[in-house]
Coordinates of C-alpha atoms in Angstrom, one line a residue:
M58 CA 308.8 111.9 50.7
C59 CA 305.7 109.7 50.3
G60 CA 304.3 107.2 52.8
I61 CA 304.2 103.6 51.8
I62 CA 302.5 100.7 53.6
G63 CA 301.7 97.1 52.5
Y64 CA 300.2 94.3 54.6
A65 CA 299.9 90.5 54.0
G66 CA 298.4 88.5 56.9
H67 CA 295.3 87.0 58.5
R68 CA 293.5 90.2 59.7
P69 CA 291.4 92.6 57.6
A70 CA 293.8 94.8 55.8
V71 CA 291.9 98.0 55.6
P72 CA 292.0 99.0 59.3
I73 CA 295.7 98.2 59.4
L74 CA 296.4 100.2 56.2
L75 CA 294.5 103.2 57.4
R76 CA 296.2 103.2 60.8
A77 CA 299.6 103.0 59.2
L78 CA 298.8 105.9 56.8
K79 CA 297.9 108.0 59.8
D80 CA 301.2 107.0 61.4
L81 CA 302.9 108.3 58.3
E82 CA 301.0 111.6 58.1
Y83 CA 303.9 113.4 59.6
R84 CA 305.8 113.0 56.4
G85 CA 303.3 115.3 54.6
Y86 CA 301.1 114.4 51.7
D87 CA 298.5 115.8 49.3
S88 CA 296.5 112.7 48.6
A89 CA 296.1 109.1 49.9
G90 CA 294.8 105.8 48.6
I91 CA 294.6 102.0 49.3
A92 CA 294.2 98.9 47.2
V93 CA 292.9 95.6 48.7
L94 CA 292.7 92.1 47.2
D95 CA 289.1 91.3 48.0
G96 CA 288.2 87.8 46.6
N97 CA 288.6 87.9 42.9
S98 CA 288.8 91.7 42.6
L99 CA 291.2 94.5 43.3
A100 CA 289.4 97.2 45.3
I101 CA 291.1 100.6 44.8
T102 CA 290.1 103.8 46.6
K103 CA 292.1 107.0 46.4
K104 CA 291.3 110.7 47.2
Q105 CA 293.0 114.0 47.1
G106 CA 293.4 115.7 50.5
K107 CA 293.5 114.2 54.0
I108 CA 293.1 110.6 55.0
A109 CA 289.6 111.5 56.3
N110 CA 288.6 112.0 52.7
L111 CA 289.8 108.5 51.9
E112 CA 287.9 107.0 54.8
Q113 CA 284.8 108.7 53.7
A114 CA 285.1 107.5 50.2
L115 CA 285.7 103.9 51.3
G116 CA 282.2 103.1 52.5
P117 CA 281.9 99.5 53.4
A118 CA 285.5 98.3 53.7
P119 CA 286.8 95.5 51.4
A120 CA 287.2 92.3 53.4
G121 CA 290.6 91.3 52.0
T122 CA 293.6 90.5 54.2
V123 CA 296.3 91.7 51.7
G124 CA 296.6 95.3 50.6
I125 CA 298.7 98.4 50.0
G126 CA 298.4 102.1 51.0
H127 CA 300.1 105.3 50.1
T128 CA 300.3 109.0 51.0
R129 CA 301.6 111.1 48.1
W130 CA 303.5 114.3 47.6
A131 CA 303.0 115.4 44.0
T132 CA 306.2 115.4 41.8
H133 CA 304.6 114.4 38.5
G134 CA 301.1 115.6 37.9
R135 CA 299.0 117.9 40.1
P136 CA 297.4 116.7 43.3
S137 CA 294.1 115.0 42.3
D138 CA 292.1 111.8 42.8
Q139 CA 293.4 110.6 39.4
N140 CA 297.0 111.1 40.2
A141 CA 296.8 109.7 43.7
H142 CA 298.4 106.2 44.3
P143 CA 297.9 103.3 43.9
H144 CA 298.1 103.1 40.1
A145 CA 296.9 100.1 38.1
S146 CA 298.0 98.5 34.9
C147 CA 295.8 98.6 31.7
D148 CA 294.1 95.3 32.6
G149 CA 293.6 96.3 36.2
R150 CA 295.4 93.2 37.5
V151 CA 298.6 94.9 38.7
V152 CA 298.6 97.8 41.2
V153 CA 301.6 99.8 42.3
I154 CA 302.6 102.4 44.9
H155 CA 305.8 104.3 44.6
N156 CA 308.2 106.8 46.3
G157 CA 310.8 108.6 44.2
I158 CA 311.1 109.9 40.7
V159 CA 311.3 107.8 37.5
E160 CA 313.8 110.0 35.7
N161 CA 313.3 108.3 32.3
Y162 CA 309.5 108.2 32.6
A163 CA 308.9 110.3 29.5
S164 CA 310.7 107.9 27.2
L165 CA 309.2 104.9 29.0
R166 CA 305.7 106.4 28.6
E167 CA 306.2 107.0 24.9
E168 CA 307.5 103.5 24.5
L169 CA 304.7 101.9 26.4
A170 CA 302.0 104.0 24.7
A171 CA 303.5 102.9 21.3
R172 CA 302.9 99.3 22.4
G173 CA 299.2 100.0 23.2
H174 CA 299.2 100.9 26.9
T175 CA 296.7 103.5 28.0
F176 CA 297.7 106.0 30.7
R177 CA 295.1 107.2 33.1
S178 CA 297.2 109.7 35.1
E179 CA 299.9 112.3 34.7
T180 CA 302.3 110.5 37.0
D181 CA 305.7 108.9 36.4
T182 CA 304.6 106.1 38.8
E183 CA 302.1 104.6 36.3
T184 CA 304.9 103.7 33.9
V185 CA 306.1 101.2 36.6
A186 CA 302.6 99.5 36.7
H187 CA 302.7 99.1 32.9
L188 CA 306.2 97.7 32.9
I189 CA 305.3 95.1 35.5
E190 CA 302.1 94.3 33.6
E191 CA 304.2 93.4 30.5
E192 CA 306.4 91.1 32.6
V193 CA 303.4 89.4 34.2
R194 CA 301.9 88.8 30.7
A195 CA 305.2 87.2 29.7
G196 CA 304.8 84.7 32.5
A197 CA 306.6 86.2 35.4
D198 CA 305.3 86.2 39.0
I199 CA 304.8 89.6 40.7
F200 CA 308.2 89.4 42.4
E201 CA 310.1 88.5 39.2
A202 CA 308.1 91.1 37.2
L203 CA 309.1 93.9 39.7
R204 CA 312.7 92.8 39.6
R205 CA 312.8 93.0 35.9
A206 CA 310.9 96.3 35.7
A207 CA 313.3 97.7 38.3
G208 CA 316.1 97.3 35.9
R209 CA 314.3 99.5 33.4
V210 CA 313.7 102.6 35.5
E211 CA 316.3 105.3 36.2
G212 CA 316.6 107.3 39.4
S213 CA 315.9 106.5 43.0
Q214 CA 312.7 104.5 43.8
A215 CA 310.8 102.7 46.5
I216 CA 308.1 100.5 45.0
V217 CA 305.5 98.1 46.3
A218 CA 303.4 96.1 43.8
M219 CA 300.5 93.6 44.1
S220 CA 298.8 91.4 41.5
L221 CA 295.4 89.9 41.3
D222 CA 297.0 86.7 40.0
E223 CA 298.9 86.2 43.3
P224 CA 296.4 87.2 46.1
G225 CA 298.7 86.4 49.0
T226 CA 301.9 88.2 47.8
L227 CA 303.4 91.6 47.7
A228 CA 306.7 92.6 46.0
A229 CA 308.8 95.5 47.2
A230 CA 312.0 97.2 45.8
R231 CA 314.4 99.8 46.9
L232 CA 316.5 101.5 44.2
G233 CA 318.8 104.3 45.3
N234 CA 317.8 106.8 48.0
A235 CA 314.1 107.4 47.6
G236 CA 313.3 106.7 51.3
G237 CA 313.5 103.5 53.2
V238 CA 311.9 100.2 52.7
V239 CA 311.4 98.3 56.0
I240 CA 309.8 94.9 56.4
G241 CA 308.2 93.9 59.7
F242 CA 307.6 90.3 60.7
G243 CA 304.7 89.3 63.0
P244 CA 302.9 86.0 63.7
D245 CA 301.3 85.0 60.5
E246 CA 301.5 88.5 59.1
T247 CA 304.1 90.7 57.4
V248 CA 304.2 94.4 56.8
V249 CA 306.3 96.6 54.5
A250 CA 306.6 100.3 54.8
S251 CA 308.6 103.4 54.1
D252 CA 309.6 103.8 57.7
L253 CA 309.3 102.4 61.2
A254 CA 306.4 104.6 62.2
A255 CA 304.0 102.4 60.3
V256 CA 305.6 99.1 61.3
L257 CA 306.2 99.4 65.1
P258 CA 302.5 99.3 66.0
I259 CA 302.4 95.8 64.4
T260 CA 305.9 94.4 65.2
Q261 CA 309.3 95.3 66.4
E262 CA 311.1 92.6 64.4
V263 CA 312.2 94.2 61.1
A264 CA 314.6 94.0 58.2
F265 CA 315.7 96.8 55.9
L266 CA 316.0 96.6 52.2
A267 CA 319.3 98.0 50.8
D268 CA 319.7 99.8 47.5
G269 CA 319.2 97.4 44.6
Q270 CA 317.2 94.8 46.5
V271 CA 313.7 93.4 45.8
A272 CA 311.6 91.3 48.2
R273 CA 308.7 88.9 48.0
I274 CA 306.4 89.3 51.0
T275 CA 303.7 87.0 52.2
A276 CA 302.0 86.4 55.5
A277 CA 304.7 83.8 56.3
G278 CA 307.6 86.2 55.9
A279 CA 309.9 87.6 53.1
E280 CA 312.7 86.6 50.8
A281 CA 314.9 88.9 48.8
K282 CA 317.2 89.2 45.7
T283 CA 319.2 91.9 44.1
V284 CA 317.9 93.5 41.0
T285 CA 320.5 91.4 39.1
G286 CA 319.0 88.2 40.6
D287 CA 321.5 87.3 43.3
P288 CA 319.9 85.9 46.5
V289 CA 320.0 88.2 49.6
A290 CA 319.8 87.1 53.2
L291 CA 317.6 89.6 55.0
Q292 CA 319.1 90.6 58.3
R293 CA 316.3 90.7 60.9
K294 CA 316.7 92.9 64.0
R295 CA 314.5 93.9 66.9
I296 CA 314.0 97.6 67.2
P297 CA 313.9 98.7 70.9
I298 CA 311.2 101.3 70.5
D299 CA 307.9 101.1 72.3
P300 CA 305.1 101.9 69.8
V301 CA 303.2 103.8 72.6
T302 CA 305.9 106.5 72.4
A303 CA 304.6 107.4 69.0
L304 CA 301.3 108.6 70.4
K305 CA 300.7 112.2 71.2
G306 CA 299.5 111.4 74.7
Q307 CA 298.4 114.5 76.5
Y308 CA 299.8 116.9 73.9
P309 CA 297.8 118.5 71.2
H310 CA 300.6 118.3 68.7
F311 CA 303.6 116.1 68.1
M312 CA 305.8 119.1 67.9
L313 CA 304.9 120.2 71.4
K314 CA 305.3 116.6 72.7
E315 CA 308.7 116.3 71.1
I316 CA 309.9 119.7 72.5
H317 CA 308.9 118.3 75.9
E318 CA 310.8 115.0 75.2
Q319 CA 314.1 116.8 74.8
P320 CA 315.5 116.3 78.3
E321 CA 315.0 112.5 77.9
A322 CA 316.3 112.5 74.3
I323 CA 319.4 114.5 75.3
A324 CA 320.1 112.3 78.4
D325 CA 319.6 109.1 76.4
T326 CA 322.0 110.3 73.7
I327 CA 324.6 111.3 76.2
W328 CA 324.6 108.1 78.2
S329 CA 324.4 105.9 75.2
L330 CA 327.8 107.3 74.3
A331 CA 329.5 108.0 77.6
T332 CA 329.7 107.3 81.3
L333 CA 330.2 109.9 84.0
D334 CA 331.8 107.6 86.5
P335 CA 334.3 106.6 85.4
P336 CA 334.5 109.3 82.8
A337 CA 334.6 107.4 79.5
L338 CA 333.4 107.5 75.9
Y339 CA 331.8 104.5 74.3
F340 CA 331.3 104.7 70.5
D341 CA 330.4 101.1 69.8
D342 CA 329.0 101.8 66.3
L343 CA 332.0 103.6 64.9
G344 CA 333.3 100.3 63.6
P345 CA 336.5 100.7 61.4
A346 CA 336.2 104.5 61.6
A347 CA 337.5 104.4 65.2
E348 CA 341.0 103.2 64.3
R349 CA 341.4 106.0 61.7
L350 CA 340.4 109.0 63.8
A351 CA 344.0 109.6 64.9
S352 CA 345.2 110.0 61.3
I353 CA 342.6 112.5 60.1
E354 CA 343.8 116.0 59.1
R355 CA 340.6 117.8 58.4
V356 CA 336.8 117.4 58.9
V357 CA 333.9 118.3 56.7
L358 CA 330.4 118.2 58.2
I359 CA 327.4 118.1 55.8
G360 CA 323.6 118.3 56.3
M361 CA 320.4 119.9 55.2
G362 CA 318.1 122.3 57.0
T363 CA 318.1 121.7 60.8
S364 CA 320.8 119.0 60.4
L365 CA 323.1 121.6 58.7
H366 CA 322.6 123.9 61.6
A367 CA 323.7 121.1 64.0
A368 CA 326.7 120.5 61.7
M369 CA 327.6 124.2 62.0
I370 CA 327.8 123.8 65.7
G371 CA 329.7 120.5 65.5
Q372 CA 332.3 122.3 63.3
R373 CA 333.1 124.6 66.2
Y374 CA 333.3 121.7 68.7
I375 CA 335.7 119.8 66.5
E376 CA 338.0 122.7 66.0
A377 CA 338.0 123.7 69.6
F378 CA 338.4 120.3 71.2
A379 CA 340.4 118.3 68.6
R380 CA 342.2 121.3 67.0
V381 CA 341.5 119.8 63.6
P382 CA 340.5 122.2 60.7
A383 CA 336.8 121.7 60.1
W384 CA 334.1 123.3 58.0
S385 CA 330.4 122.7 57.4
D386 CA 328.6 122.6 54.1
N387 CA 325.1 122.3 52.6
A388 CA 325.0 118.7 51.3
S389 CA 323.2 119.7 48.1
E390 CA 326.0 122.2 47.2
F391 CA 328.8 120.0 48.5
R392 CA 327.9 117.2 46.1
Y393 CA 328.3 119.5 43.0
R394 CA 331.4 121.5 43.8
D395 CA 334.1 118.9 43.3
P396 CA 335.3 119.1 46.9
V397 CA 339.0 118.4 47.8
L398 CA 338.9 115.2 49.8
D399 CA 341.3 112.3 50.5
D400 CA 341.8 109.4 52.9
R401 CA 342.8 111.8 55.7
T402 CA 339.5 113.7 55.5
L403 CA 336.7 112.8 57.8
V404 CA 333.2 113.5 56.4
I405 CA 330.5 113.7 59.1
S406 CA 327.0 113.6 57.7
V407 CA 324.0 114.6 59.9
S408 CA 320.6 113.3 59.0
Q409 CA 317.9 112.4 61.5
S410 CA 316.1 110.0 59.1
G411 CA 319.3 108.7 57.4
E412 CA 317.4 108.8 54.1
T413 CA 317.8 112.4 52.8
V414 CA 318.7 112.2 49.2
D415 CA 321.1 115.1 49.1
V416 CA 323.1 113.8 52.1
L417 CA 323.3 110.3 50.6
E418 CA 324.5 111.7 47.2
A419 CA 327.1 113.8 49.0
M420 CA 328.2 110.7 50.9
A421 CA 328.6 109.0 47.6
V422 CA 331.0 111.8 46.5
A423 CA 333.0 111.3 49.7
R424 CA 333.2 107.6 49.3
Q425 CA 334.5 107.9 45.7
A426 CA 337.2 110.2 47.0
G427 CA 338.3 107.7 49.7
A428 CA 337.3 109.9 52.7
L429 CA 336.5 108.4 56.1
Q430 CA 332.8 108.8 56.9
I431 CA 330.8 108.9 60.1
T432 CA 327.1 109.6 60.2
I433 CA 325.0 111.1 62.9
C434 CA 321.5 109.5 62.6
N435 CA 318.4 108.9 64.7
T436 CA 317.1 105.9 62.7
E437 CA 318.7 102.5 63.3
G438 CA 319.6 100.7 60.1
A439 CA 318.9 103.8 57.9
Q440 CA 320.7 104.2 54.6
T441 CA 323.4 106.7 55.9
T442 CA 324.3 104.2 58.5
R443 CA 324.9 101.5 55.9
V444 CA 327.0 103.8 53.7
A445 CA 329.2 105.3 56.4
D446 CA 332.2 103.7 57.9
G447 CA 330.8 104.4 61.4
T448 CA 327.7 105.7 63.0
V449 CA 326.8 107.8 66.0
Y450 CA 323.2 107.2 66.9
T451 CA 321.1 109.8 68.6
R452 CA 318.5 108.4 70.9
A453 CA 315.7 110.8 70.4
G454 CA 313.1 108.2 69.6
L455 CA 310.5 108.6 66.8
E456 CA 310.1 112.2 65.8
R457 CA 306.7 112.8 64.0
G458 CA 306.6 116.6 63.8
V459 CA 307.9 117.9 60.4
A460 CA 309.7 120.7 62.2
S461 CA 312.6 118.9 63.9
T462 CA 313.2 119.7 67.6
K463 CA 314.4 116.9 69.7
C464 CA 316.5 115.4 66.9
F465 CA 318.3 118.8 66.6
T466 CA 319.3 119.0 70.2
A467 CA 320.2 115.3 70.3
A468 CA 322.4 115.7 67.2
V469 CA 324.2 118.7 68.8
V470 CA 324.9 116.6 71.9
A471 CA 326.1 113.7 69.7
L472 CA 328.4 116.0 67.8
Y473 CA 329.8 117.4 71.1
L474 CA 330.7 113.9 72.2
L475 CA 332.1 112.9 68.9
A476 CA 334.3 116.0 69.0
L477 CA 335.6 114.8 72.3
R478 CA 336.2 111.3 70.9
I479 CA 338.2 112.8 68.0
A480 CA 340.2 114.9 70.4
Q481 CA 340.9 111.8 72.5
A482 CA 342.1 110.0 69.4
K483 CA 344.4 112.9 68.5
G484 CA 345.9 112.9 72.0
R485 CA 344.4 116.3 72.8
L486 CA 342.0 115.4 75.6
S487 CA 343.1 114.7 79.1
Q488 CA 341.1 112.5 81.4
G489 CA 340.5 115.5 83.6
D490 CA 339.1 117.5 80.8
L491 CA 336.9 114.7 79.7
A492 CA 335.5 114.4 83.2
A493 CA 334.8 118.1 83.2
H494 CA 333.0 118.1 79.9
L495 CA 330.9 115.1 80.9
A496 CA 330.0 116.7 84.2
E497 CA 328.8 119.8 82.3
L498 CA 326.8 117.6 79.9
A499 CA 325.2 115.8 82.9
H500 CA 323.6 119.1 83.9
L501 CA 322.1 119.8 80.5
P502 CA 318.9 117.7 80.6
R503 CA 317.8 119.3 83.8
A504 CA 318.6 122.8 82.5
V505 CA 316.5 122.0 79.4
A506 CA 313.7 120.7 81.5
G507 CA 313.7 123.9 83.5
I508 CA 313.5 126.0 80.3
I509 CA 310.5 124.0 79.0
A510 CA 308.8 124.3 82.4
Q511 CA 308.7 128.1 81.8
R512 CA 306.7 127.7 78.6
D513 CA 303.6 129.5 80.0
A514 CA 305.8 132.5 80.9
F515 CA 307.3 132.5 77.5
R516 CA 304.0 132.4 75.6
K517 CA 303.2 136.1 76.2
T518 CA 306.5 137.1 74.8
A519 CA 306.2 134.7 71.9
L520 CA 302.8 136.1 70.8
R521 CA 304.3 139.6 70.5
H522 CA 305.5 138.2 67.1
A523 CA 302.3 136.6 65.9
Q524 CA 301.3 139.5 63.7
A525 CA 304.7 140.2 62.3
Q526 CA 305.3 139.9 58.6
H527 CA 309.1 139.5 59.0
V528 CA 311.4 138.6 61.9
L529 CA 315.2 138.9 62.1
F530 CA 317.2 136.5 64.2
L531 CA 320.7 137.5 65.2
G532 CA 323.5 135.6 66.9
R533 CA 327.3 135.5 67.0
G534 CA 329.7 132.6 67.5
L535 CA 327.9 129.4 68.5
A536 CA 324.7 131.5 68.6
F537 CA 324.8 132.1 64.9
P538 CA 323.6 128.6 63.9
V539 CA 320.9 129.0 66.7
A540 CA 319.7 132.1 65.0
M541 CA 319.5 130.2 61.7
E542 CA 317.6 127.4 63.4
G543 CA 315.2 129.8 65.2
A544 CA 314.4 131.5 61.9
L545 CA 313.9 128.2 60.2
K546 CA 311.5 126.9 62.8
L547 CA 309.4 130.1 62.6
K548 CA 309.2 129.9 58.9
E549 CA 308.4 126.2 58.8
V550 CA 305.4 126.2 61.2
S551 CA 304.0 129.8 61.2
Y552 CA 304.7 130.8 57.6
I553 CA 306.2 134.1 58.8
H554 CA 309.2 135.2 56.8
A555 CA 312.2 135.0 59.1
E556 CA 316.0 135.2 58.5
G557 CA 318.9 134.1 60.7
Y558 CA 322.0 136.3 60.4
A559 CA 325.4 136.5 61.9
A560 CA 325.1 139.7 64.0
G561 CA 328.3 141.1 62.6
E562 CA 326.6 141.2 59.2
M563 CA 323.7 143.4 60.4
K564 CA 325.4 146.6 59.3
H565 CA 326.2 145.1 55.9
G566 CA 322.6 145.2 54.8
P567 CA 319.9 144.0 57.2
I568 CA 320.0 147.1 59.3
A569 CA 318.3 148.9 56.4
L570 CA 315.1 146.9 57.2
I571 CA 314.9 147.9 60.8
E572 CA 311.7 149.8 61.7
P573 CA 309.1 149.7 64.5
A574 CA 307.1 146.9 62.6
F575 CA 310.2 144.8 62.1
P576 CA 311.1 142.8 65.3
T577 CA 314.5 141.2 66.0
I578 CA 315.2 138.2 68.2
A579 CA 318.8 138.5 69.6
I580 CA 320.5 135.4 71.0
A581 CA 322.7 137.1 73.6
T582 CA 323.5 134.5 76.3
R583 CA 326.5 135.3 78.4
H584 CA 329.1 133.5 76.3
A585 CA 327.7 134.3 72.8
L586 CA 330.0 137.3 72.3
R587 CA 327.6 139.1 74.6
A588 CA 329.4 142.5 74.6
K589 CA 329.2 142.6 70.8
M590 CA 325.5 141.7 70.9
V591 CA 324.9 144.6 73.3
S592 CA 326.1 146.9 70.6
N593 CA 323.9 145.3 68.0
I594 CA 320.8 145.6 70.2
E595 CA 321.6 149.3 70.9
Q596 CA 321.9 150.0 67.1
I597 CA 318.5 148.3 66.5
Q598 CA 316.8 150.2 69.4
A599 CA 318.2 153.5 68.1
R600 CA 316.3 152.9 64.9
G601 CA 313.0 152.1 66.6
G602 CA 313.2 148.3 66.1
P603 CA 311.7 146.1 68.9
V604 CA 314.1 143.5 70.3
T605 CA 313.4 140.3 72.2
G606 CA 316.5 139.0 73.8
I607 CA 317.4 135.4 74.7
V608 CA 319.6 136.0 77.7
T609 CA 321.2 134.2 80.6
E610 CA 319.3 134.4 83.9
G611 CA 320.3 137.4 86.0
D612 CA 321.5 139.6 83.1
A613 CA 319.8 142.8 84.2
E614 CA 321.7 145.0 81.7
L615 CA 320.4 143.2 78.7
A616 CA 316.9 143.0 80.2
S617 CA 316.9 146.7 80.4
L618 CA 318.0 147.1 76.8
C619 CA 315.4 144.8 75.3
D620 CA 311.7 145.2 74.9
A621 CA 311.2 141.7 76.1
V622 CA 313.5 138.9 77.3
I623 CA 313.4 135.2 77.7
A624 CA 316.0 134.0 80.3
V625 CA 317.7 130.6 80.2
P626 CA 319.8 129.1 82.9
A627 CA 323.6 129.4 82.9
V628 CA 325.2 126.4 81.2
S629 CA 328.7 125.7 79.8
S630 CA 329.6 128.1 76.9
W631 CA 329.7 125.1 74.6
L632 CA 326.2 124.0 75.5
E633 CA 324.5 127.4 75.3
P634 CA 323.2 126.6 71.8
V635 CA 321.1 123.8 73.2
A636 CA 319.7 126.0 76.0
A637 CA 319.1 129.0 73.7
V638 CA 317.2 127.0 71.0
I639 CA 314.5 125.7 73.3
P640 CA 312.7 129.0 73.7
L641 CA 312.9 129.6 70.0
Q642 CA 311.2 126.2 69.3
L643 CA 308.5 127.1 71.8
L644 CA 308.2 130.6 70.3
A645 CA 307.7 129.2 66.8
Y646 CA 305.2 126.6 68.1
D647 CA 303.1 129.2 70.0
V648 CA 303.0 131.7 67.2
A649 CA 302.0 129.0 64.7
V650 CA 299.2 127.7 66.9
H651 CA 298.0 131.3 67.5
R652 CA 297.9 131.8 63.8
G653 CA 295.9 128.6 63.2
C654 CA 298.7 126.8 61.3
D655 CA 299.0 123.1 60.9
V656 CA 301.9 122.7 63.2
D657 CA 302.7 119.0 62.6
Q658 CA 302.2 119.0 58.9
P659 CA 303.2 122.5 57.6
R660 CA 302.2 123.2 54.0
N661 CA 304.5 122.1 51.2
L662 CA 306.9 120.4 53.7
A663 CA 307.8 116.7 54.2
K664 CA 309.7 115.1 57.1
T665 CA 312.1 113.2 54.9
V666 CA 313.2 114.7 51.6
T667 CA 313.9 111.8 49.3
V668 CA 313.8 113.6 45.9
E669 CA 315.7 116.6 44.7

C-alpha cells in the first residue's frame, strides 16, 4: 500500500525521487520522505501529509545522485514526521524504506533493544534498519546485510536499503506479497520502485523481483539472489506503455480521464484476445492452462472490491456460455473457509494490480489443492501472473485513480471472452455463435463512448444526490453486481453511505428505509429483469422515495415512473453491465467533485491493498 522509489545514477537524485513519489500518489499515503547520499553524509527529510510538505521542508536539495523515497500508509504507529520513512539505524549509516508488515516486530524490537539499539519511531520498519545495521557491523555489504536480515523477518515485505559505507549501491528485497518490486534499467542509471508508474518516466526496460529475491542495484544495473543465497538471473522485458499516457492531460482528475479512456481500454482488451474477421479467440498467455480447460468441471472466481464485482458478472458468463457450474467469492473469505477444490476446478482470480494480498493468499490455497488457475490482470509481470497457470491481460493501461473505472470494464470484457474460450474448449460454442458474440462486442466501445459523451446531460441528474446521506442501488440478474459497483464508487469518492442490493431483497429489509430523503438508483435496462424492476420502482414510489432509473434509450414507461432517468444505448443483454456502469461512475465522480472530495486519493483508501 506504500509507494517505494530508489535511484542510482548520474543525475541529481532529489528531482527524480520527488517526481516518482508524485507518480505514486494515487496509491494513497499519509506521509512522505526521502534520503540522499550527499558526499559523506546521509540527508534524510520526511514529513507528515502531502508531498508538498516534504518539498517545503527540503530547502536547498542535497546534491547526491543516489537516494530513496517513500510514501507511507500507517500500519504501525500514527501518521507523524517521526514515523514517516525512511528509517535509519542507530549509527545513522543505514537507512530503509519498507512496504508491508513485520509480523514479528515486537519480539525483534525487544531483542534489539536488549542488545542496545535505540528506537526513534513506533514503526515495525525500524526493526529492519537495526537488523541490517548489525549485519553491516559484522562485515557484510548492504546487499548481503539485507539478504540476511530478510531471513529474520516474518510476513510479507518490500524493502529498499542504502548505506553510507557504499555510496553507489541500493539493495532491494521482495518477501511474500507486500506489493511489487520492479527494477528499471536506463543508460548509466537504475531505478527500483513499488510499481511501474514510478519507473516508466525513466525507462521502459524493467525486471520484476519475485517472492524471496534480493537485488543489488547500482547505476550500471542490478544482480539478484534468493534469500537463501542462490543466484537469480533477472529477466528483463520492455513494457510497451508510453509514459505520457500517465499524465492527466486535459482532465482535472485521473478518475475522469480514466472514465473517458474506457472505449479505448475496452477495444484494446477485446482485440488483444480476439479477431472479428475471421472470428477467432487468441489467448496467448494462457500457457499450460489452455490444454486443461476441456477437463474442468467447475469454476470459482475470486476478487476483492471492484474486482469481485467483475468476478460476479464473469460467473454468469461462464455458466451461460460454457454451462459449467460457477460461483464467485470474496478472496479474503475464500482463503479461510477450507474450500472444496481439486484438479478439475478452475480458479479465476481478478486483480487489476496483481499484487492484492488477499487474492494472492487465496491463490496459494488453490495451488495447494491442485486447482487450475487463471488470473485476470492489468499489470504485466505482476505477482498473480507468476502464480497462475495462465493469464488474461486487460489492456486498460495505467490506472491512477484509486476508484477503479477502466480496469473494471476491461476486466468484465476479458471475463466475457474467457467464458467464450472455456465454452469453446468444452465444445459448447459454434463458430456462428462466436461470430455473433464478437460482433456484439465490436459495438461496445462506440456505445460506451456515446454514453460518456452525454456526461454534461447526466451531471444535473447526478447532483440530485449530492446532499443525500444514504443512497440505495438496486439491480437484478447481471445488474445486481452493477448496483454493488455503483454503490462502491459513490462510497469511495463522495463519502456518502451507499448500499447495492439485489432488488428481490428489497422487501426483506431495505424497504423499511424508504422515505422522501432516501433516494434509490435502479438499474433497469431492458434485459435486467426489467418487468420485475418496474414493480420495485412502483413500491418505492408508493412510499415517497425518489428514484433515478438507469434505463435503455426509448423506454418511455420507465421514464414516466422515475423522478429522473439516465438512458444508455441498447446493447447485447450480456454487455448491459458495461453500459449501465458508466453513468454510475460519472455520477459518483460528479457528486464527489461537487462535495469537494479528493477524487483521486480518497481518504483512508489505497490503490493496491498489500496488507490485511
